XYZ file of C-alpha atoms in Angstrom:
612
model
C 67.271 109.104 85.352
C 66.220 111.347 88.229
C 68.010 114.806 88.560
C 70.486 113.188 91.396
C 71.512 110.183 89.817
C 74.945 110.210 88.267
C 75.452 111.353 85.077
C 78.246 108.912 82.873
C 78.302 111.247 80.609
C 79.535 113.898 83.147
C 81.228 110.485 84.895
C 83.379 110.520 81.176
C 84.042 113.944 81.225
C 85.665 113.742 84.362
C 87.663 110.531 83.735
C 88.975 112.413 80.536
C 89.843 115.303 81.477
C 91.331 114.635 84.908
C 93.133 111.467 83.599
C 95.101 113.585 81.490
C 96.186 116.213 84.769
C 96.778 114.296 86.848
C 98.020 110.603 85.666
C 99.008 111.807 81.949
C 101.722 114.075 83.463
C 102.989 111.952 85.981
C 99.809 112.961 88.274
C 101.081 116.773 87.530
C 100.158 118.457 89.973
C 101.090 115.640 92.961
C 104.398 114.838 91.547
C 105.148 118.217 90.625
C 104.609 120.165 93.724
C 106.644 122.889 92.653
C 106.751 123.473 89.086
C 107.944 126.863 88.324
C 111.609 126.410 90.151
C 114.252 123.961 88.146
C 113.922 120.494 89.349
C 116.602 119.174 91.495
C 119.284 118.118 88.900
C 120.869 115.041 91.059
C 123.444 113.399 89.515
C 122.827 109.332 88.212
C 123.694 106.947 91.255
C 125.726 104.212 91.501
C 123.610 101.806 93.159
C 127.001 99.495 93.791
C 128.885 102.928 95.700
C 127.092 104.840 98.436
C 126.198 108.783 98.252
C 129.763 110.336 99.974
C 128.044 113.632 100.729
C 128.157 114.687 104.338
C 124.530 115.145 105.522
C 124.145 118.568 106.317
C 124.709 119.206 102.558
C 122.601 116.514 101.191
C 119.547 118.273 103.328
C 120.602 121.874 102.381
C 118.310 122.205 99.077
C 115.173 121.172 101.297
C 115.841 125.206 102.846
C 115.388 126.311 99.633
C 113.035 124.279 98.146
C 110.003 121.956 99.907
C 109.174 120.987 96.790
C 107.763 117.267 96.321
C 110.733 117.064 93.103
C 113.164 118.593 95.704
C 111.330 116.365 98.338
C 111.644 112.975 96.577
C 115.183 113.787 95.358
C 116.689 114.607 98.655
C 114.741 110.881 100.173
C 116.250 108.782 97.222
C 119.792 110.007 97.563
C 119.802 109.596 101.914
C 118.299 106.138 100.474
C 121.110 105.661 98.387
C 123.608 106.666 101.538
C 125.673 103.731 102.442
C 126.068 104.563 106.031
C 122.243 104.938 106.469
C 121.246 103.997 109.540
C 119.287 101.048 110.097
C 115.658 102.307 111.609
C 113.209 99.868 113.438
C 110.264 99.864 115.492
C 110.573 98.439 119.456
C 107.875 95.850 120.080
C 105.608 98.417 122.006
C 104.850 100.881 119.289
C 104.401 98.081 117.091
C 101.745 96.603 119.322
C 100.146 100.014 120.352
C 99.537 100.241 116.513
C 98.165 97.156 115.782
C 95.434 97.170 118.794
C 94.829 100.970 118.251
C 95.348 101.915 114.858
C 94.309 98.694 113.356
C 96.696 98.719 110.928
C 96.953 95.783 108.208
C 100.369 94.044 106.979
C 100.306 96.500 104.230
C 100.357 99.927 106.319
C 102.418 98.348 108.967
C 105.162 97.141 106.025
C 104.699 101.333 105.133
C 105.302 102.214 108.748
C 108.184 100.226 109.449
C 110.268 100.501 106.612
C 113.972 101.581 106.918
C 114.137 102.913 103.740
C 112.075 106.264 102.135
C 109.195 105.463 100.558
C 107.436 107.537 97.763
C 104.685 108.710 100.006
C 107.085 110.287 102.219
C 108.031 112.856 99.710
C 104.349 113.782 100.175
C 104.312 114.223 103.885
C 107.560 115.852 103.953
C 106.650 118.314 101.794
C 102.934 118.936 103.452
C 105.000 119.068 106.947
C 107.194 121.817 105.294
C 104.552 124.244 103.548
C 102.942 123.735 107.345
C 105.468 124.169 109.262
C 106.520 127.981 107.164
C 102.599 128.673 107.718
C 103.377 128.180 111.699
C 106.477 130.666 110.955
C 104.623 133.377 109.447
C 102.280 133.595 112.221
C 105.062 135.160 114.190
C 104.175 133.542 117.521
C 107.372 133.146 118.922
C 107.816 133.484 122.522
C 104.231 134.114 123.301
C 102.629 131.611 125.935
C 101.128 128.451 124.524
C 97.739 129.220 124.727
C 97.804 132.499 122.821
C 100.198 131.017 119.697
C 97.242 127.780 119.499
C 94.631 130.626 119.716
C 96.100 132.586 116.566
C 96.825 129.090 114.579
C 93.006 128.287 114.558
C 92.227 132.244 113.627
C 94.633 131.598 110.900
C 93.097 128.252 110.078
C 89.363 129.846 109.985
C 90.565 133.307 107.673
C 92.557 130.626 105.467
C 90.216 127.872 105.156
C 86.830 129.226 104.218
C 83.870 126.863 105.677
C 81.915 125.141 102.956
C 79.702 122.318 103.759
C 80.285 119.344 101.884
C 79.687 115.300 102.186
C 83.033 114.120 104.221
C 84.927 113.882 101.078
C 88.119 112.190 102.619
C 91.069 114.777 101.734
C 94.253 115.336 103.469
C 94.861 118.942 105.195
C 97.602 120.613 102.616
C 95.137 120.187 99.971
C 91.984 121.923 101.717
C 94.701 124.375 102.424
C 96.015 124.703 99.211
C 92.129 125.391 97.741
C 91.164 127.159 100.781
C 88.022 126.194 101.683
C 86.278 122.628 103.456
C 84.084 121.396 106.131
C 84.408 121.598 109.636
C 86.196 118.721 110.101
C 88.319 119.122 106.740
C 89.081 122.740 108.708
C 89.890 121.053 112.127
C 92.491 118.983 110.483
C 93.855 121.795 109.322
C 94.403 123.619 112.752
C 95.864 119.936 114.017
C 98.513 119.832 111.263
C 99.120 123.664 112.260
C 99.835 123.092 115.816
C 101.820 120.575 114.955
C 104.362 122.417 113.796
C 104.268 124.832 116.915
C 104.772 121.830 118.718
C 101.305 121.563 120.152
C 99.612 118.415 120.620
C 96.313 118.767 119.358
C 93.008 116.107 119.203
C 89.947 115.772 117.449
C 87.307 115.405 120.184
C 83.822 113.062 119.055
C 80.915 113.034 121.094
C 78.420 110.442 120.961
C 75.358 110.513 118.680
C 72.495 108.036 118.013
C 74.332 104.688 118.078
C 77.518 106.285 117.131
C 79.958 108.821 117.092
C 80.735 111.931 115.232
C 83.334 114.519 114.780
C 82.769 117.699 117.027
C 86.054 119.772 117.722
C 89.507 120.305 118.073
C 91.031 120.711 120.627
C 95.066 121.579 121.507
C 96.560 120.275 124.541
C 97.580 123.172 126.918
C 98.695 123.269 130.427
C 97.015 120.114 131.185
C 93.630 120.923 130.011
C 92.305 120.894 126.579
C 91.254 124.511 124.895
C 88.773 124.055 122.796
C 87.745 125.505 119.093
C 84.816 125.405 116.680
C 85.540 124.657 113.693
C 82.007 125.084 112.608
C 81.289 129.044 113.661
C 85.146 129.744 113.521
C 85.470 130.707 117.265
C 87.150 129.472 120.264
C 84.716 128.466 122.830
C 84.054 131.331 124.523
C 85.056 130.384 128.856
C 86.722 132.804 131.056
C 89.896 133.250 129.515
C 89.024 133.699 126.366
C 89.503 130.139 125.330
C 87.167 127.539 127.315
C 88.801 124.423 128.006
C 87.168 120.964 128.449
C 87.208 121.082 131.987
C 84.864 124.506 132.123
C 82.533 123.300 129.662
C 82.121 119.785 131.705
C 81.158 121.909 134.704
C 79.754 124.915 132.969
C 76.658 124.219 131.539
C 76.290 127.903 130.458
C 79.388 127.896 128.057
C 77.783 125.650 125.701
C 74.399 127.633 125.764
C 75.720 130.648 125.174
C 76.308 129.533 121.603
C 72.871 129.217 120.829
C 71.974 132.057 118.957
C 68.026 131.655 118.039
C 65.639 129.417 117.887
C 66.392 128.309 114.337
C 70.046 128.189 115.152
C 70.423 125.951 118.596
C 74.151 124.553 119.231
C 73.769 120.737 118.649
C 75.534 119.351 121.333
C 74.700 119.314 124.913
C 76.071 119.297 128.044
C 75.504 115.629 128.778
C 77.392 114.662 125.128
C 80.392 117.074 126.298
C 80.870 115.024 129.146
C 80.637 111.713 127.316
C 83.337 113.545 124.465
C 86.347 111.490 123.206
C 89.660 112.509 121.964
C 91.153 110.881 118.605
C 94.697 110.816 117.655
C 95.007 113.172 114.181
C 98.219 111.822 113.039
C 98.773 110.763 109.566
C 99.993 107.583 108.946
C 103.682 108.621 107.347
C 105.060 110.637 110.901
C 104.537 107.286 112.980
C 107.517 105.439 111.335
C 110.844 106.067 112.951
C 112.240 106.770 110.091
C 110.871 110.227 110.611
C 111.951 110.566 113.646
C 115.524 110.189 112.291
C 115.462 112.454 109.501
C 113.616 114.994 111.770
C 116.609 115.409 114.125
C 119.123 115.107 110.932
C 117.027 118.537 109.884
C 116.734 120.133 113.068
C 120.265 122.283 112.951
C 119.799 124.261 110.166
C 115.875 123.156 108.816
C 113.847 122.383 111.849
C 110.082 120.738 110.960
C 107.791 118.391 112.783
C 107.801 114.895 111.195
C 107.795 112.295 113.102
C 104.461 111.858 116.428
C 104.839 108.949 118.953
C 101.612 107.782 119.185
C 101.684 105.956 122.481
C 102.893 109.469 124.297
C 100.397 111.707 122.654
C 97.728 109.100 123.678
C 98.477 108.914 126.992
C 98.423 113.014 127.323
C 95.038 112.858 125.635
C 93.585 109.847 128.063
C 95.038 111.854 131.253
C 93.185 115.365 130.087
C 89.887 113.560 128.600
C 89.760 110.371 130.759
C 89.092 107.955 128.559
C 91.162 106.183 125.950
C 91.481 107.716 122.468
C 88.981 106.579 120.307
C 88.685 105.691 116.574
C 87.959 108.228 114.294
C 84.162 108.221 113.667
C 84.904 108.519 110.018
C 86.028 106.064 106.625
C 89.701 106.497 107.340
C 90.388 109.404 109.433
C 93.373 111.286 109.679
C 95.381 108.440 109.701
C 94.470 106.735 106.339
C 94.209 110.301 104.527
C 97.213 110.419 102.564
C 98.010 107.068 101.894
C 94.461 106.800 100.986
C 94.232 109.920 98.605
C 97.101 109.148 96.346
C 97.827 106.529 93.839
C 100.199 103.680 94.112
C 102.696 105.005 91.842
C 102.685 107.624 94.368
C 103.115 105.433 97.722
C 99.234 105.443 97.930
C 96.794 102.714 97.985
C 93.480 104.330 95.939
C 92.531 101.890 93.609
C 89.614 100.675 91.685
C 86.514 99.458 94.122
C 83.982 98.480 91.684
C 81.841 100.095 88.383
C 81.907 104.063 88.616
C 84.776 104.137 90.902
C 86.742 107.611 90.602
C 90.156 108.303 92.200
C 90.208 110.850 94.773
C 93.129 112.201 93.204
C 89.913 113.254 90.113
C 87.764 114.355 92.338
C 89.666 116.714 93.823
C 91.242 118.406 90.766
C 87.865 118.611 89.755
C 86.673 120.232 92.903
C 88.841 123.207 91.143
C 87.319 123.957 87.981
C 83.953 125.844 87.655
C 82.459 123.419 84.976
C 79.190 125.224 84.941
C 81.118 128.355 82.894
C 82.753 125.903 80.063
C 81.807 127.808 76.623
C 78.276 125.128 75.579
C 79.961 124.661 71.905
C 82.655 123.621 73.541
C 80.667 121.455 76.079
C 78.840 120.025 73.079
C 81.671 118.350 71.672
C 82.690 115.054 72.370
C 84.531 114.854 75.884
C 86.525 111.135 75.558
C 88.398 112.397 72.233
C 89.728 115.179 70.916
C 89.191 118.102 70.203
C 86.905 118.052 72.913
C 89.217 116.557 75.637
C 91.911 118.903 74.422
C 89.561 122.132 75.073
C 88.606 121.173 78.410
C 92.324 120.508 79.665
C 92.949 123.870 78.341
C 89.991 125.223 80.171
C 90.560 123.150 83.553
C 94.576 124.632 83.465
C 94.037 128.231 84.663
C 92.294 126.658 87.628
C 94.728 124.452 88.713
C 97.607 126.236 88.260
C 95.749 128.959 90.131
C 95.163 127.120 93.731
C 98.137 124.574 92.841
C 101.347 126.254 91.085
C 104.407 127.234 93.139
C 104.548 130.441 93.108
C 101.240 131.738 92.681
C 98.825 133.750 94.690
C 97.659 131.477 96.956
C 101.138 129.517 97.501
C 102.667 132.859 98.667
C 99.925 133.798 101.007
C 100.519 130.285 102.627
C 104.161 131.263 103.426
C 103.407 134.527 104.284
C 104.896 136.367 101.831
C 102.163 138.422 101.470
C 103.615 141.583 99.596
C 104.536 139.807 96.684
C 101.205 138.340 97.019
C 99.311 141.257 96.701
C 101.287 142.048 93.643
C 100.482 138.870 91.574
C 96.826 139.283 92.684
C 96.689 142.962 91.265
C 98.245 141.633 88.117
C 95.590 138.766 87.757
C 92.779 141.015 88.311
C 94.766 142.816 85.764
C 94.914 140.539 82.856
C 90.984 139.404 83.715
C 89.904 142.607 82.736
C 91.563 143.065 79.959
C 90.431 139.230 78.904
C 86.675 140.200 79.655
C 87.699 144.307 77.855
C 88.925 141.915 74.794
C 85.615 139.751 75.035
C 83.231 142.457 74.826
C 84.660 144.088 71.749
C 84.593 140.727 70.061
C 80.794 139.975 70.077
C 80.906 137.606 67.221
C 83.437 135.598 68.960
C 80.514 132.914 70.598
C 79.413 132.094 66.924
C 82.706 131.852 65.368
C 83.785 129.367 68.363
C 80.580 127.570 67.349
C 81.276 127.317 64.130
C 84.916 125.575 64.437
C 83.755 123.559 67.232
C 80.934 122.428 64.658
C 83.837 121.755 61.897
C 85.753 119.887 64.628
C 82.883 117.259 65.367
C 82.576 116.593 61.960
C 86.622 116.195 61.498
C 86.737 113.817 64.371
C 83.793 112.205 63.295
C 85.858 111.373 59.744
C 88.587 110.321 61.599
C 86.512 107.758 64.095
C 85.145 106.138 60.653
C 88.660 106.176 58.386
C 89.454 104.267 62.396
C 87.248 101.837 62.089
C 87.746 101.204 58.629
C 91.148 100.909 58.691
C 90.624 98.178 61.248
C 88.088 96.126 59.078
C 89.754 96.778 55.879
C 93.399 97.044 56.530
C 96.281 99.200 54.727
C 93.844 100.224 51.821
C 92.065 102.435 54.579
C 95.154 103.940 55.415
C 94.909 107.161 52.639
C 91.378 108.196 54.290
C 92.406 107.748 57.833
C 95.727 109.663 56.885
C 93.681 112.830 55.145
C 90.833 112.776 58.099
C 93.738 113.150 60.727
C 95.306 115.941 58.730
C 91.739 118.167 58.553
C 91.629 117.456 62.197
C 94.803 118.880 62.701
C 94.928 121.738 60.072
C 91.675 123.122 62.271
C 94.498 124.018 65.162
C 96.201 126.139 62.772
C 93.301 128.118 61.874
C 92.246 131.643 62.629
C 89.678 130.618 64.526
C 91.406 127.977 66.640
C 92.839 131.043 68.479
C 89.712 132.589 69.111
C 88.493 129.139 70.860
C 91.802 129.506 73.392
C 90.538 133.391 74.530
C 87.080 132.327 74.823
C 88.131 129.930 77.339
C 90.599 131.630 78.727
C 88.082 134.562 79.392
C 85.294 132.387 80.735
C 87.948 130.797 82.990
C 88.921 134.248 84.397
C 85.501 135.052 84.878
C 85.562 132.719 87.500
C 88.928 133.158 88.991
C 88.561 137.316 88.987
C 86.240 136.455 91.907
C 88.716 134.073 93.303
C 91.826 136.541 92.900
C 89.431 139.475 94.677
C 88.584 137.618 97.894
C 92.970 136.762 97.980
C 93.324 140.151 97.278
C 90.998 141.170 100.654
C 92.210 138.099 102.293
C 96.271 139.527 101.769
C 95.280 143.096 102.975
C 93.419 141.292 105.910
C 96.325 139.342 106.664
C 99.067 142.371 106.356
C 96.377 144.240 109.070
C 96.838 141.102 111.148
C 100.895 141.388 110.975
C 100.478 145.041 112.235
C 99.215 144.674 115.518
C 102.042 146.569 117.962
C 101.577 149.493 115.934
C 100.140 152.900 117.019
C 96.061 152.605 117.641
C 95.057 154.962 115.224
C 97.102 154.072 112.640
C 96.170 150.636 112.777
C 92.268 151.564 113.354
C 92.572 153.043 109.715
C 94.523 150.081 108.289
C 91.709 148.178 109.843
C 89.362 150.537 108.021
C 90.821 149.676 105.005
C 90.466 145.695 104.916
C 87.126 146.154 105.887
C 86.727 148.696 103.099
C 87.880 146.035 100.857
C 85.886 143.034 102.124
C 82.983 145.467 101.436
C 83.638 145.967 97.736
C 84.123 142.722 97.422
C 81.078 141.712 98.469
C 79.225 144.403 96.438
C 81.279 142.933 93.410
C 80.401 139.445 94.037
C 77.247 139.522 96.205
C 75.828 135.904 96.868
C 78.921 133.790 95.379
C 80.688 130.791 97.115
C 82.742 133.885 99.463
C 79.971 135.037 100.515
C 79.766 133.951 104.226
C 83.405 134.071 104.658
C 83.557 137.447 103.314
C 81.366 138.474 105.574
C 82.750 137.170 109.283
C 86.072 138.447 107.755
C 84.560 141.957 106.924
C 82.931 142.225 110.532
C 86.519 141.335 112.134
C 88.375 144.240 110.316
C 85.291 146.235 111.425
C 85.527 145.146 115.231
C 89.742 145.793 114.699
C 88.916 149.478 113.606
C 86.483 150.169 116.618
C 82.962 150.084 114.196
C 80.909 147.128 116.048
C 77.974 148.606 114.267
C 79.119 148.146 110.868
C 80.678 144.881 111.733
C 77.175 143.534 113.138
C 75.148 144.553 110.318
C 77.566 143.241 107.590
C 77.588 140.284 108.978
C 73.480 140.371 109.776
C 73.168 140.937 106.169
C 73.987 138.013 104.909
C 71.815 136.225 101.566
C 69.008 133.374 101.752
C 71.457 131.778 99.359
C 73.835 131.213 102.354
C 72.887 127.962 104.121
C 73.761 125.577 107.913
C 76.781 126.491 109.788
C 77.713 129.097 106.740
C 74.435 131.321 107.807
C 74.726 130.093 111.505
C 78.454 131.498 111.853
C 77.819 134.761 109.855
C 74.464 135.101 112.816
C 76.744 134.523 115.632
C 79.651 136.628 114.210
C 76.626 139.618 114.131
C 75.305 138.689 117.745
C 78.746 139.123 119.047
C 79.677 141.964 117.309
C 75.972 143.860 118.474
C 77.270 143.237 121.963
C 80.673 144.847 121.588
C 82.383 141.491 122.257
């Protein structure tokens, strides 16, 4: 088997570890968006007598909580409404999305359907963690060109750029783990501008004998501005922004993002011309329904559901001047979320043939740093326990980490960035004492090889007193019965409790890293929230972020953060009036770092050298 080729041992692993987070609980983490407030406590229904409850109160616990629980309880009781209104689709929407979003019966049944469906929890509750990013921005009242501008340099400080192969995932879950490709990032920024009610596109250019993804773009005073995804930048053009009008008749806008020989911008002036807009709209905020509950939450809970895709499409044909195109990719936004989930879950990923893997897996496994799982614990068996049991526990921290209500990360998201800080201090926190408590234990590797050497042997007893039982019958039973009970009385041993802080400690060996760029990303944020106040008191809070990007960096040199780490570190430089230091940190950057991660960190140092 060459050194590429899939592994089904790892294949296994995944399957049965992932199985058990995500489908085993209900998939956990999808149908349990919220898990550390109550769930919504709704009282049975009578499906013979209709929910009395005046609206405004039936939509009040959505202020509180965007929760998918909160989400999918608030959708089944306005389904359970008896004066709910009927909600259908006029012929011409229904045509525009046959011929241009080439929807089958299936997704068309999805669309058109008067009644909730289970995937709309899932884009309700993605338009709601969205739409308090948009709020925490604090763009209110500023023209529309500057509040697009700061949604994509949220987007790009958020959503750290790491090349990948196209993995098809919808935009609150790159958000939620904070980093993805360019397009993964651009999809992002769309579902961002949304929610400032900004049309955005995804613009394609040609390429060979096809298409591919280049840019967004948001739609401003009939022009398009236009943002790379790639190096994190707007175009650069007069204004600050350049819009697809000045780069069509500019060749020098384009050029100037070339920044050496080895680092050329890949698309030319010609392909600019010949660039196409796409429609970025998930699937779930074309059906009227949306439309409806949108205005039902607009009094006291305003969000963006609901997109008219015939309208946005003509705005994006009158700026581009050509029809919207299909998205060059399997999918595209529009198939992302119905795509990624389940069925139990409104979805439609399901088995495609030998070695297929739900997305829902892949993901969650995205998440965990596999590579730092204790080897005797990797040694053991991973389809049975003990060894699937150890490897849930190991995969938890992780997930709850970039997934949990709550958390770190969740706060940052809705800008509520003190508390933030706070939880990330704490986690650093408890990871030192874990790795403290590891060093003064150094026997602790051979007495969790030991136990996980008397649990293959247990499960081994109890895989043959199986099998016998099966071929002989009852007799069996005794041996099968005293195998399962060593099994178990292992749990209860001393030692069983040194297994849990090994892995707990090589999980937060992993996460400490994690928790220290949030920390630096918090600080950088709270820097950004400052700007009306007096120069050289912000100059030293800039000071300070880039103060702690730097010891970040010197703490984790050449990790996954790297590159981010450093075009964030030569920002707060630039903010605090250094373009020096902000040029050589990002100048400095490792041969590990690789593509657009090295080309961005490059152009990030050329710009900064030039005072810009």
């Amino acid at each position: 088997m060459s050194a590429d080729a899939p592994n089904p041992r790892r294949l296994r692993l995944l399957i049965a570890v992932l199985v058990a987070l995500l489908v085993g609980g209900g998939v956990w983490w999808i149908a349990d968006g919220n898990r550390r407030l109550p769930p919504p406590q709704p009282r049975a229904l009578d499906p013979d007598q209709p929910v009395r409850e005046n609206l405004p109160a039936l939509l009040e616990p959505l202020a509180r909580d965007g929760g998918r629980l909160q989400c999918r309880a608030v959708l089944q009781r306005l389904n359970a409404r008896g004066d709910r209104p009927a909600v259908g689709m006029d012929d011409a929407r229904r045509r525009w999305l046959r011929e241009q979003g080439n929807l089958d019966e299936a997704e068309l049944a999805e669309v058109e359907s008067g009644a909730f469906t289970p995937l709309d929890a899932h884009h309700l509750e993605a338009c709601l963690l969205f739409r308090d990013a948009a709020r925490a921005l604090d763009v209110q009242g500023l023209p529309d060109r500057d509040r697009a501008a700061a949604a994509f340099a949220w987007t790009i400080r958020q959503v750290r750029l790491r090349e990948s192969d196209g993995e098809p995932i919808p935009p609150v879950y790159i958000l939620r783990r904070g980093w993805g490709d360019a397009v993964q990032r651009s999809l992002v920024f769309l579902a961002l501008l949304d929610q400032l009610d900004i049309p955005g596109c995804m613009m394609v250019v040609p390429d060979g004998d096809g298409k591919r993804p280049w840019l967004p773009g948001a739609l401003v005073g009939g022009d398009l501005l236009l943002f790379d995804a790639r190096l994190g930048v707007p175009l650069p053009g007069p204004d600050g922004v350049a819009t697809l009008l000045q780069v069509r008749a500019r060749p020098e806008l384009l050029q100037s993002l070339t920044v050496d020989m080895d680092h050329k911008y890949d698309v030319s002036l010609e392909q600019a011309r010949r660039a196409e807009g796409c429609v970025a709209v998930p699937l779930t905020a074309w059906a009227p329904r949306m439309t409806t509950l949108q205005d039902a939450m607009k009094p006291s809970n305003p969000v963006r559901l609901a997109a008219d895709p015939g309208a946005l499409s003509a705005k994006i044909q009158e700026i581009v001047k050509t029809p919207p195109c299909s998205f060059p990719q399997s999918g595209g936004p529009l198939r992302l979320l119905i795509g990624f989930l389940p069925p139990e879950e409104g979805g439609n990923d399901r088995p495609v043939g030998p070695g297929w893997v739900p997305r829902v897996w892949r993901y969650g496994s995205s998440l965990v740093e596999w590579p730092l799982l204790p080897p005797a614990v990797g040694a053991l068996p991973d389809n049975v326990d003990p060894g699937r049991r150890l490897r849930l526990q190991f995969a938890r921290p992780f997930t709850d980490f970039y997934l949990e209500a709550g958390t770190p990360r969740d706060l940052i998201l809705h800008g509520r960035l003190d508390e933030a800080t706070a939880r990330l201090v704490a986690t650093l926190d408890r990871a030192k004492d874990q790795q403290d408590w590891l060093r003064s234990h150094p026997m602790l590797e051979a007495e969790v090889a030991a136990w996980c050497q008397k649990a293959r042997t247990a499960q081994a007893d109890v895989l043959i007193a199986q099998d016998e039982a099966r071929r002989i019958g009852p007799e069996a039973e005794p041996r099968l019965t005293g195998a399962r009970e060593r099994l178990a009385a292992l749990w209860s041993a001393k030692e069983a409790e040194s297994v849990a802080r090994l892995l707990n400690a090589a999980a937060a060996q992993a996460l400490t890293a994690e928790a220290s760029y949030q920390l630096a990303l918090c600080k950088h944020e709270q820097a950004e929230r400052a700007r009306g106040r007096d120069a050289a008191r912000l100059a030293e809070t800039w000071r300070g972020v880039a103060e702690r990007w730097t010891r970040h960096l010197e703490q984790y040199p050449k990790g996954p953060t790297e590159a981010a780490a450093r075009c964030l570190g030569a920002m707060a430089h630039r903010a605090s009036g250094n373009a020096e230091a902000a040029a050589m940190l990002a100048r400095d950057v490792s041969d590990k770092v690789k593509g657009w991660e090295r080309y961005a960190c490059l152009y990030a140092a050329r710009e900064a050298a030039k005072g810009r």
